[in-house]
Short mmCIF file of C-alpha atoms in Angstrom, two decimals:
data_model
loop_
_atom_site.label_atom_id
_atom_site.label_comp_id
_atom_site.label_asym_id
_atom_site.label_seq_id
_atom_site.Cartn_x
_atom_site.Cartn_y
_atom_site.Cartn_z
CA UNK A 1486 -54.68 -57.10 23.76
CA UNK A 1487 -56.17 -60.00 25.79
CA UNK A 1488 -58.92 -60.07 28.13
CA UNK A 1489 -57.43 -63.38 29.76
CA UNK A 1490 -56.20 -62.85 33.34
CA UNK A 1491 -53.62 -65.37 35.10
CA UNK A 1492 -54.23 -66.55 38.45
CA UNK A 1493 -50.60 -65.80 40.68
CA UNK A 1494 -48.27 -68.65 41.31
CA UNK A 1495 -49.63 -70.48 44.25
CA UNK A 1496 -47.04 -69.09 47.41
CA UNK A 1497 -44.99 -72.03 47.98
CA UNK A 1498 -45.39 -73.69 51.80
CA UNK A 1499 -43.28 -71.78 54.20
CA UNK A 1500 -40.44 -74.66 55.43
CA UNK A 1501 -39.57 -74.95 58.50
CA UNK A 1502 -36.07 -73.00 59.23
CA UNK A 1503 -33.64 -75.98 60.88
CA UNK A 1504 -30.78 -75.20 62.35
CA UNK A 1505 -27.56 -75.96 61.31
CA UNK A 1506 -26.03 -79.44 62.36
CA UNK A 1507 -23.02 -77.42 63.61
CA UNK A 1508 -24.75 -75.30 66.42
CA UNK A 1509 -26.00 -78.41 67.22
CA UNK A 1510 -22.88 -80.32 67.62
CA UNK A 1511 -21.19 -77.41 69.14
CA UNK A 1512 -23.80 -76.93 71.62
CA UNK A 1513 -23.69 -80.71 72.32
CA UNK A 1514 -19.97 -80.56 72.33
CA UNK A 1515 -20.08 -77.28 75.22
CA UNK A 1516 -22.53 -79.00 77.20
CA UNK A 1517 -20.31 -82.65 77.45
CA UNK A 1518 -17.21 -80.44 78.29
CA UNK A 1519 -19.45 -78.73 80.70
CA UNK A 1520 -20.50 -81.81 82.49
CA UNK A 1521 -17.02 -83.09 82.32
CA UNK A 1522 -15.99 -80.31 84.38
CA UNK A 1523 -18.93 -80.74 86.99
CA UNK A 1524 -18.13 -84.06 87.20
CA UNK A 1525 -14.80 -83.02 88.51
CA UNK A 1526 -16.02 -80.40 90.60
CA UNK A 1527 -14.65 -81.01 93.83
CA UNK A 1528 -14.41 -78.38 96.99
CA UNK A 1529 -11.30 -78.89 100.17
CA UNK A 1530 -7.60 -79.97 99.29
CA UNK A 1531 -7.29 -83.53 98.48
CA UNK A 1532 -3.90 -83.08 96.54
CA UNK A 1533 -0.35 -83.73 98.52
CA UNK A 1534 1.09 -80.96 96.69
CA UNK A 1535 -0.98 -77.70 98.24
CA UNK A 1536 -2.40 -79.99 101.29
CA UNK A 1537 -1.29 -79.17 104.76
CA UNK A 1538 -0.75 -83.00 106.56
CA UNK A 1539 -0.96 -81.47 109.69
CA UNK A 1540 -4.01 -80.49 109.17
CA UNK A 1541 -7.06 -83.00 109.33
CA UNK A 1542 -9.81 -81.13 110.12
CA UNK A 1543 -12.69 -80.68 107.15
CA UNK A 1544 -13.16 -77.95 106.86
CA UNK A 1545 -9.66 -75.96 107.49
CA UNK A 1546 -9.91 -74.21 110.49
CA UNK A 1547 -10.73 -70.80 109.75
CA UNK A 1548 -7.71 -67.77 110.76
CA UNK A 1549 -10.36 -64.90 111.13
CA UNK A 1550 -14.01 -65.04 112.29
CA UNK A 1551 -16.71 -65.07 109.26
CA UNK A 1552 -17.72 -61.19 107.95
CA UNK A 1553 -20.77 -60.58 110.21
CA UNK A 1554 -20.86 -63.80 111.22
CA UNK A 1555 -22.72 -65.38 107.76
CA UNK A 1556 -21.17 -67.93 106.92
CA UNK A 1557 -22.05 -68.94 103.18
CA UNK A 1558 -20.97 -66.30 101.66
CA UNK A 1559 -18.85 -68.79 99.30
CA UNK A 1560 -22.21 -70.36 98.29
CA UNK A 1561 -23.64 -66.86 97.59
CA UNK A 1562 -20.31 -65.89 95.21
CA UNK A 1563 -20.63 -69.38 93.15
CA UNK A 1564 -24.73 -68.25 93.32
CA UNK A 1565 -24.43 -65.23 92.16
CA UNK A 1566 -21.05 -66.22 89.45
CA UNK A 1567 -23.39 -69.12 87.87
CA UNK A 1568 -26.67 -66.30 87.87
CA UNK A 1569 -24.80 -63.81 86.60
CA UNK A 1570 -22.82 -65.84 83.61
CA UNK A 1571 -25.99 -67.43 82.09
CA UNK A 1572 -27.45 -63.58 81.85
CA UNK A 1573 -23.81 -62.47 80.19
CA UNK A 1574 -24.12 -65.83 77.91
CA UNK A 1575 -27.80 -64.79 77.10
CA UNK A 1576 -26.96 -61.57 76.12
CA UNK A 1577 -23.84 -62.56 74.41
CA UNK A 1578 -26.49 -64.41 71.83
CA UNK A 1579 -29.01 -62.11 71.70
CA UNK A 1580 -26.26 -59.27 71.02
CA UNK A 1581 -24.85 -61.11 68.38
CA UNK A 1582 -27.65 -61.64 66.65
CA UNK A 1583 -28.53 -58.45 66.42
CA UNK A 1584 -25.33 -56.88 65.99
CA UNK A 1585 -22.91 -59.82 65.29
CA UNK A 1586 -18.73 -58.49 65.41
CA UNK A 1587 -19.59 -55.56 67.35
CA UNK A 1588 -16.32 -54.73 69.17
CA UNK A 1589 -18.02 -54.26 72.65
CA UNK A 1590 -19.09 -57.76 72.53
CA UNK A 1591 -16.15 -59.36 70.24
CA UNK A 1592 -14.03 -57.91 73.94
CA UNK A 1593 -16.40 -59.05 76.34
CA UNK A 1594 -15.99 -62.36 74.28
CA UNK A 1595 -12.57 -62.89 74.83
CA UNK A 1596 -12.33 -61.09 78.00
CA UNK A 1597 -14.70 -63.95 79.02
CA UNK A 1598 -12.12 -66.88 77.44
CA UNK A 1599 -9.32 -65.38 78.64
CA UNK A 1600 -9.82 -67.58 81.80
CA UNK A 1601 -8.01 -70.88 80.46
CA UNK A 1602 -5.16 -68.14 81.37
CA UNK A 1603 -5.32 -67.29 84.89
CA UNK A 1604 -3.23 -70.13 86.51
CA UNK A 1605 -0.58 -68.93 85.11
CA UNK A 1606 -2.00 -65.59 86.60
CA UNK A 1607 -1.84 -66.88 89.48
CA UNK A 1608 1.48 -68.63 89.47
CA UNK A 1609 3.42 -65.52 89.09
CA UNK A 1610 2.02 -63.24 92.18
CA UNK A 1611 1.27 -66.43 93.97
CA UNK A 1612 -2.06 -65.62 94.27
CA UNK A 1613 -4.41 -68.00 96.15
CA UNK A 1614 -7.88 -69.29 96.32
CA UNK A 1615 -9.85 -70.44 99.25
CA UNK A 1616 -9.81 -74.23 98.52
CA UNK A 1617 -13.27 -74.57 99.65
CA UNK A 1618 -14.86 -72.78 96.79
CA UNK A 1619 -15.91 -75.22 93.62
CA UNK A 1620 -12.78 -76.26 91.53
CA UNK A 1621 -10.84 -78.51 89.51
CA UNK A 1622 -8.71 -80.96 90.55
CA UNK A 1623 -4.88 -79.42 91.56
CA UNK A 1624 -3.18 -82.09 89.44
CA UNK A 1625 -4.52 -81.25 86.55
CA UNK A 1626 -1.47 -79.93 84.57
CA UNK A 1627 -2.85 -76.63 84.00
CA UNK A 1628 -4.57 -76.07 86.56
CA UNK A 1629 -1.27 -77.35 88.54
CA UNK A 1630 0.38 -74.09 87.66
CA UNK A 1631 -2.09 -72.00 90.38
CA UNK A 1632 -0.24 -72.05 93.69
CA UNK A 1633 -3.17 -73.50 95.28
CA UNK A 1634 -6.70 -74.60 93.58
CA UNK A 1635 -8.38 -72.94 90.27
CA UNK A 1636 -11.98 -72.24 91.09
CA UNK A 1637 -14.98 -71.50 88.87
CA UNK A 1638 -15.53 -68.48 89.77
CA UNK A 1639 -13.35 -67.20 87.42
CA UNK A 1640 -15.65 -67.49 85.03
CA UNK A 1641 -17.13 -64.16 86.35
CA UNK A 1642 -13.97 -62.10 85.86
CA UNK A 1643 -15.51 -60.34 82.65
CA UNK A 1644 -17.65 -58.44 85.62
CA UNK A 1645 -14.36 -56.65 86.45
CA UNK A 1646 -12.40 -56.71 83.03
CA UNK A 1647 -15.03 -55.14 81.11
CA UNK A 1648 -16.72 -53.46 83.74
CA UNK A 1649 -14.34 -50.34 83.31
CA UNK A 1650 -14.80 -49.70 79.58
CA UNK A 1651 -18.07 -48.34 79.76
CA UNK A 1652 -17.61 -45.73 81.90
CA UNK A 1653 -14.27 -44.77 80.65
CA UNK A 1654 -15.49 -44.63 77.21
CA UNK A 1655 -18.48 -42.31 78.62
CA UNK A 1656 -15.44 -40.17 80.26
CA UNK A 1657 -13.78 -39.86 76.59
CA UNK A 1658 -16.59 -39.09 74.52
CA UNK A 1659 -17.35 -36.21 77.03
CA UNK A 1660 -14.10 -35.66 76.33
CA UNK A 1661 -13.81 -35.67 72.88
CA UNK A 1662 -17.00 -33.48 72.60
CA UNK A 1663 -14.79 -30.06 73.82
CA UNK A 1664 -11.63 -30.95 71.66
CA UNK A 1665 -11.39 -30.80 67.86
CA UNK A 1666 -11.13 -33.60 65.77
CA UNK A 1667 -7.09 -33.27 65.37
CA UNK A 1668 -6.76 -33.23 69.35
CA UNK A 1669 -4.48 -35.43 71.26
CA UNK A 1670 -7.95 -37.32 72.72
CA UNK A 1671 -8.99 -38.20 69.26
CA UNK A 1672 -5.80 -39.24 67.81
CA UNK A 1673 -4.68 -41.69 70.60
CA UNK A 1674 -8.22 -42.91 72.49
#
């Protein structure tokens, strides 16, 4: 047996972690299409195919008074939409890094993308928009499809699509608490 004693490997530098050249690109590839779609932000009718000739005031005149008599309340929706989707986008990362293909956040994912659908939504109850909220241009051929104009605020539907599934599935695990395992409740949630 020796006496000698060895000195531990010297701990090798910690590197730098980089990032991967693909978050980059598709976070410089989001925020082009994202200024694309600013730069074609426009608000009023400017399209012959949903534009009234007859009328040339700017904006429309309104049919009802204002709601108690503010009237921005378009400015505070697009506010509050823009506000309100950075947090969800924010959270959206920090959930999936923490818990990454989580089924509450894989559906508030596409529940979120699932707006690229709604002019044809919109084509088939004829819903309309007020054309004075922030939208793309009504040519556009899929946005053409919307009886009137396609805002952004659309964006924020997620606020009402997945708004429901956290109380309901509050209201079923209550449920599911009384009833045995082989119940209706647990065999068709």
């Amino acid at each position: 047996m020796t006496a000698e004693q060895t000195a531990p490997p010297a701990a090798a530098p910690a590197q730098p972690r980089k990032g991967s050249p693909w978050v980059w690109a598709w976070a410089a590839a989001g925020f082009a299409f994202l200024a694309f779609l600013l730069a074609n932000a426009r608000t009023g009718l400017e399209s012959d195919r949903v534009r009234n000739a007859a009328v040339t005031e700017t904006p429309a005149p309104r049919p009802v008074p204002v709601l108690f008599g503010f009237e921005h309340w378009l400015g505070v929706l697009e506010a509050f939409t823009v506000v309100v989707m950075v947090g969800i986008i924010i959270a959206y990362v920090v959930a999936w890094r923490r818990h990454p293909y989580h089924p509450v956040l894989l559906m508030g994912i596409v529940t979120t993308l699932i707006v690229w659908q709604d002019p044809i939504m919109n084509w088939a109850p004829f819903a309309v928009y007020n054309p004075e909220l922030h939208h793309l241009p009504e040519d556009w051929p899929l946005v053409s499809l919307s009886p009137t104009v396609e805002p952004f605020v659309v964006l924020g539907y997620i606020m009402f699509y997945l708004a429901p599934y956290f109380p309901g599935i509050w209201l079923l695990r209550k449920i599911q608490a009384r009833r045995p395992v082989d119940s209706f409740v647990w065999r068709h949630p």
